């Protein structure tokens, strides 16, 4: 057919199809803006929009609102065509070599929550005949993007512990748009349907509040030293609110401690609880002035810090104040293993993430996309750091 007789929007579609097939344009490459295409082809905006809508509908491209339009690749429906198959993107090296590999994108390896979670992942993968490639993001969104781009072509699927930020990582959104098999762990993306395995963060905080309330505590502080308010932190604080409301208690904003940071680099040492905290630190002053009778720490490192400050200011635990922390800090040091804590079943979280990912890999070629959210029930483990509220 003479190209001049083809509708203009079809000419634009064919232009992109040919360049995707011959690999001039490759997966995840950004294509020109609508304005640039209008100028290039000398057509109206509606013509460009019609062409892009059809290309997206057929699976050649995908669009990220506010970011632009990107190449998705050759649609599966086109793979039966010889010319398309010959020029189709190469399979990841792991598949072509007959190996089976999973990539894990993880923030840091600073605590035993991470150790136990990764152990659950590795044990389950080993039982399924897969190997694991771990890459750390150091809680950097930009590093997370780089790691995902680097791992994606070399593995069969990804398990991602996402860096939480105000703006979603578009690389994760792109994985969803491309139907690439991946599972999020611990954190989810609100409003975006994906495979995810996490603990019930809100319920975990409620368990902590209910335990302390039964012990007679009424001034219960909730603390986080996270540099950003992540989804899981938000859900834990909301659970704290809900539990207090159920008790008929008013919310005291002064007991929500989240505007500070602490250095936890010393916590890998056996003398961790004795490490000095700056007396000028706001958390130090808060504990010293006995503003609360009980503390819920949203991570295990912070729980250990609170114990250390209590010791510095001469308070006894649990006689003077009680401490409940998320996650058991470590089984290695007897003193730290005595914390009352919320068990989030991190080993099971890792194992379940693997199972869900392998299902996603098996279903990657399916036209019907289904996403699952597995929420694990947390468990309160009562040890030596929580007791009856001190009488005045």
CSV table of N, CA, C and O in Angstrom, one decimal, residues 179-239:
chain,number,residue,atom,x,y,z
A,179,UNK,N,4.5,-5.7,32.7
A,179,UNK,CA,4.2,-7.0,33.1
A,179,UNK,C,5.4,-7.9,33.5
A,179,UNK,O,5.5,-9.1,33.3
A,180,UNK,N,6.4,-7.2,34.0
A,180,UNK,CA,7.6,-7.8,34.5
A,180,UNK,C,7.4,-8.4,35.9
A,180,UNK,O,6.8,-7.7,36.7
A,181,UNK,N,7.7,-9.7,36.1
A,181,UNK,CA,7.4,-10.3,37.4
A,181,UNK,C,8.2,-9.7,38.6
A,181,UNK,O,9.4,-9.7,38.6
A,182,UNK,N,7.5,-9.1,39.6
A,182,UNK,CA,8.2,-8.6,40.8
A,182,UNK,C,7.2,-8.6,41.9
A,182,UNK,O,6.0,-8.7,41.8
A,183,UNK,N,7.8,-8.6,43.1
A,183,UNK,CA,7.0,-8.5,44.4
A,183,UNK,C,7.6,-7.5,45.3
A,183,UNK,O,8.9,-7.4,45.4
A,184,UNK,N,6.8,-6.7,45.9
A,184,UNK,CA,7.3,-5.7,46.9
A,184,UNK,C,7.1,-6.4,48.3
A,184,UNK,O,6.2,-7.2,48.5
A,185,UNK,N,8.1,-6.1,49.2
A,185,UNK,CA,8.0,-6.6,50.5
A,185,UNK,C,8.1,-5.5,51.5
A,185,UNK,O,8.7,-4.4,51.3
A,186,UNK,N,7.3,-5.6,52.6
A,186,UNK,CA,7.2,-4.7,53.8
A,186,UNK,C,6.5,-3.5,53.4
A,186,UNK,O,5.6,-3.0,54.2
A,187,UNK,N,6.7,-2.9,52.3
A,187,UNK,CA,6.0,-1.6,51.9
A,187,UNK,C,5.3,-1.8,50.6
A,187,UNK,O,5.7,-2.5,49.7
A,188,UNK,N,4.2,-1.1,50.5
A,188,UNK,CA,3.4,-1.1,49.2
A,188,UNK,C,3.3,0.3,48.7
A,188,UNK,O,3.8,1.3,49.3
A,189,UNK,N,2.8,0.4,47.5
A,189,UNK,CA,2.6,1.7,46.9
A,189,UNK,C,1.1,2.1,46.9
A,189,UNK,O,0.3,1.5,46.2
A,190,UNK,N,0.7,3.0,47.8
A,190,UNK,CA,-0.7,3.3,47.9
A,190,UNK,C,-1.3,3.7,46.6
A,190,UNK,O,-0.8,4.5,45.9
A,191,UNK,N,-2.5,3.0,46.3
A,191,UNK,CA,-3.2,3.4,45.0
A,191,UNK,C,-2.6,2.6,43.8
A,191,UNK,O,-3.2,2.8,42.7
A,192,UNK,N,-1.6,1.9,44.0
A,192,UNK,CA,-1.0,1.1,42.8
A,192,UNK,C,-1.1,-0.4,43.2
A,192,UNK,O,-0.5,-0.8,44.1
A,193,UNK,N,-1.8,-1.1,42.3
A,193,UNK,CA,-2.0,-2.5,42.6
A,193,UNK,C,-0.7,-3.3,42.1
A,193,UNK,O,-0.4,-3.3,40.9
A,194,UNK,N,-0.1,-4.0,43.0
A,194,UNK,CA,1.1,-4.8,42.7
A,194,UNK,C,1.0,-6.1,43.6
A,194,UNK,O,0.3,-6.1,44.6
A,195,UNK,N,1.9,-7.0,43.3
A,195,UNK,CA,2.1,-8.1,44.3
A,195,UNK,C,2.9,-7.6,45.5
A,195,UNK,O,4.0,-6.9,45.3
A,196,UNK,N,2.5,-7.9,46.7
A,196,UNK,CA,3.1,-7.4,47.9
A,196,UNK,C,2.9,-8.3,49.0
A,196,UNK,O,1.9,-8.9,49.2
A,197,UNK,N,4.0,-8.5,49.8
A,197,UNK,CA,3.9,-9.2,51.1
A,197,UNK,C,4.4,-8.3,52.2
A,197,UNK,O,5.5,-7.8,52.1
A,198,UNK,N,3.6,-8.2,53.2
A,198,UNK,CA,3.9,-7.3,54.4
A,198,UNK,C,3.3,-7.8,55.6
A,198,UNK,O,2.4,-8.7,55.6
A,199,UNK,N,3.7,-7.2,56.7
A,199,UNK,CA,3.1,-7.5,58.0
A,199,UNK,C,2.0,-6.4,58.2
A,199,UNK,O,2.0,-5.3,57.6
A,200,UNK,N,1.0,-6.7,59.0
A,200,UNK,CA,-0.1,-5.7,59.3
A,200,UNK,C,0.5,-4.7,60.3
A,200,UNK,O,0.4,-4.9,61.5
A,201,UNK,N,1.0,-3.6,59.8
A,201,UNK,CA,1.7,-2.6,60.6
A,201,UNK,C,0.7,-1.9,61.6
A,201,UNK,O,1.1,-1.7,62.7
A,202,UNK,N,-0.5,-1.6,61.1
A,202,UNK,CA,-1.4,-1.0,62.0
A,202,UNK,C,-1.8,-1.9,63.2
A,202,UNK,O,-1.9,-1.4,64.3
A,203,UNK,N,-2.1,-3.1,62.9
A,203,UNK,CA,-2.4,-4.1,63.9
A,203,UNK,C,-1.3,-4.3,64.9
A,203,UNK,O,-1.5,-4.4,66.1
A,204,UNK,N,0.0,-4.2,64.4
A,204,UNK,CA,1.1,-4.4,65.3
A,204,UNK,C,1.2,-3.3,66.3
A,204,UNK,O,1.4,-3.6,67.5
A,205,UNK,N,0.9,-2.0,65.9
A,205,UNK,CA,0.9,-0.9,66.9
A,205,UNK,C,-0.2,-1.1,67.9
A,205,UNK,O,-0.1,-0.8,69.1
A,206,UNK,N,-1.4,-1.6,67.4
A,206,UNK,CA,-2.5,-1.8,68.3
A,206,UNK,C,-2.2,-2.8,69.4
A,206,UNK,O,-2.5,-2.6,70.6
A,207,UNK,N,-1.4,-3.9,69.0
A,207,UNK,CA,-1.0,-4.9,70.0
A,207,UNK,C,-0.2,-4.3,71.1
A,207,UNK,O,-0.3,-4.6,72.3
A,208,UNK,N,0.8,-3.4,70.6
A,208,UNK,CA,1.7,-2.8,71.6
A,208,UNK,C,0.9,-1.9,72.6
A,208,UNK,O,1.1,-1.9,73.8
A,209,UNK,N,0.0,-1.0,72.0
A,209,UNK,CA,-0.8,-0.1,72.9
A,209,UNK,C,-1.6,-0.9,73.8
A,209,UNK,O,-1.7,-0.6,75.0
A,210,UNK,N,-2.3,-1.9,73.3
A,210,UNK,CA,-3.2,-2.7,74.2
A,210,UNK,C,-2.4,-3.4,75.3
A,210,UNK,O,-2.9,-3.4,76.5
A,211,UNK,N,-1.3,-3.9,75.0
A,211,UNK,CA,-0.4,-4.5,76.1
A,211,UNK,C,-0.1,-3.5,77.2
A,211,UNK,O,-0.2,-3.8,78.4
A,212,UNK,N,0.4,-2.3,76.7
A,212,UNK,CA,0.8,-1.3,77.7
A,212,UNK,C,-0.3,-0.7,78.5
A,212,UNK,O,-0.2,-0.4,79.7
A,213,UNK,N,-1.5,-0.6,77.8
A,213,UNK,CA,-2.7,-0.1,78.5
A,213,UNK,C,-3.1,-1.0,79.6
A,213,UNK,O,-3.5,-0.6,80.7
A,214,UNK,N,-3.1,-2.3,79.3
A,214,UNK,CA,-3.4,-3.3,80.3
A,214,UNK,C,-2.5,-3.3,81.5
A,214,UNK,O,-2.9,-3.6,82.6
A,215,UNK,N,-1.3,-2.8,81.3
A,215,UNK,CA,-0.3,-2.7,82.4
A,215,UNK,C,-0.5,-1.4,83.2
A,215,UNK,O,0.3,-1.1,84.1
A,216,UNK,N,-1.5,-0.6,82.8
A,216,UNK,CA,-1.7,0.7,83.5
A,216,UNK,C,-1.1,1.9,82.9
A,216,UNK,O,-1.3,3.0,83.5
A,217,UNK,N,-0.4,1.8,81.8
A,217,UNK,CA,0.2,3.0,81.2
A,217,UNK,C,-0.9,3.8,80.4
A,217,UNK,O,-1.7,3.3,79.7
A,218,UNK,N,-0.8,5.1,80.6
A,218,UNK,CA,-1.7,6.1,79.9
A,218,UNK,C,-0.9,7.1,79.1
A,218,UNK,O,-1.4,7.6,78.1
A,219,UNK,N,0.3,7.4,79.5
A,219,UNK,CA,1.2,8.3,78.7
A,219,UNK,C,2.1,7.4,77.9
A,219,UNK,O,3.2,7.1,78.3
A,220,UNK,N,1.7,7.0,76.7
A,220,UNK,CA,2.4,6.0,75.9
A,220,UNK,C,2.9,6.8,74.7
A,220,UNK,O,2.2,7.3,73.9
A,221,UNK,N,4.3,6.9,74.6
A,221,UNK,CA,4.9,7.6,73.4
A,221,UNK,C,5.1,6.6,72.3
A,221,UNK,O,5.4,5.5,72.5
A,222,UNK,N,5.1,7.1,71.1
A,222,UNK,CA,5.4,6.3,69.9
A,222,UNK,C,6.5,7.1,69.2
A,222,UNK,O,6.5,8.3,69.0
A,223,UNK,N,7.6,6.3,68.9
A,223,UNK,CA,8.9,7.0,68.4
A,223,UNK,C,9.4,6.4,67.1
A,223,UNK,O,9.4,5.2,66.9
A,224,UNK,N,9.8,7.3,66.2
A,224,UNK,CA,10.5,6.8,65.0
A,224,UNK,C,11.6,7.8,64.7
A,224,UNK,O,11.5,9.0,64.8
A,225,UNK,N,12.8,7.2,64.3
A,225,UNK,CA,13.9,8.1,63.9
A,225,UNK,C,14.1,8.0,62.4
A,225,UNK,O,15.2,8.3,61.8
A,226,UNK,N,13.1,7.5,61.7
A,226,UNK,CA,13.2,7.4,60.2
A,226,UNK,C,13.3,8.7,59.6
A,226,UNK,O,12.6,9.7,59.9
A,227,UNK,N,14.2,8.9,58.6
A,227,UNK,CA,14.4,10.2,58.0
A,227,UNK,C,13.2,10.6,57.1
A,227,UNK,O,13.1,11.8,56.7
A,228,UNK,N,12.4,9.7,56.8
A,228,UNK,CA,11.2,10.0,56.0
A,228,UNK,C,10.0,9.2,56.5
A,228,UNK,O,10.2,8.1,57.1
A,229,UNK,N,8.8,9.7,56.4
A,229,UNK,CA,7.6,9.1,56.8
A,229,UNK,C,7.2,8.0,55.8
A,229,UNK,O,6.5,8.4,54.8
A,230,UNK,N,7.6,6.8,56.0
A,230,UNK,CA,7.3,5.8,55.0
A,230,UNK,C,5.9,5.3,55.2
A,230,UNK,O,5.2,5.6,56.2
A,231,UNK,N,5.4,4.5,54.2
A,231,UNK,CA,4.1,3.9,54.3
A,231,UNK,C,3.9,3.1,55.6
A,231,UNK,O,2.9,3.2,56.3
A,232,UNK,N,4.9,2.3,55.9
A,232,UNK,CA,4.8,1.4,57.1
A,232,UNK,C,4.8,2.2,58.4
A,232,UNK,O,4.1,1.9,59.3
A,233,UNK,N,5.6,3.3,58.4
A,233,UNK,CA,5.6,4.2,59.6
A,233,UNK,C,4.2,4.9,59.7
A,233,UNK,O,3.6,4.9,60.8
A,234,UNK,N,3.7,5.3,58.6
A,234,UNK,CA,2.3,6.0,58.7
A,234,UNK,C,1.3,5.0,59.2
A,234,UNK,O,0.4,5.3,60.0
A,235,UNK,N,1.3,3.7,58.7
A,235,UNK,CA,0.4,2.7,59.2
A,235,UNK,C,0.5,2.4,60.6
A,235,UNK,O,-0.5,2.2,61.4
A,236,UNK,N,1.8,2.4,61.1
A,236,UNK,CA,2.0,2.1,62.5
A,236,UNK,C,1.5,3.2,63.4
A,236,UNK,O,0.9,2.9,64.5
A,237,UNK,N,1.7,4.4,63.0
A,237,UNK,CA,1.2,5.5,63.8
A,237,UNK,C,-0.3,5.6,63.8
A,237,UNK,O,-1.0,5.9,64.8
A,238,UNK,N,-0.9,5.2,62.6
A,238,UNK,CA,-2.4,5.2,62.5
A,238,UNK,C,-2.9,4.1,63.4
A,238,UNK,O,-4.0,4.3,64.1
A,239,UNK,N,-2.2,3.0,63.5
A,239,UNK,CA,-2.7,1.9,64.4
A,239,UNK,C,-2.6,2.4,65.9
A,239,UNK,O,-3.5,2.0,66.7
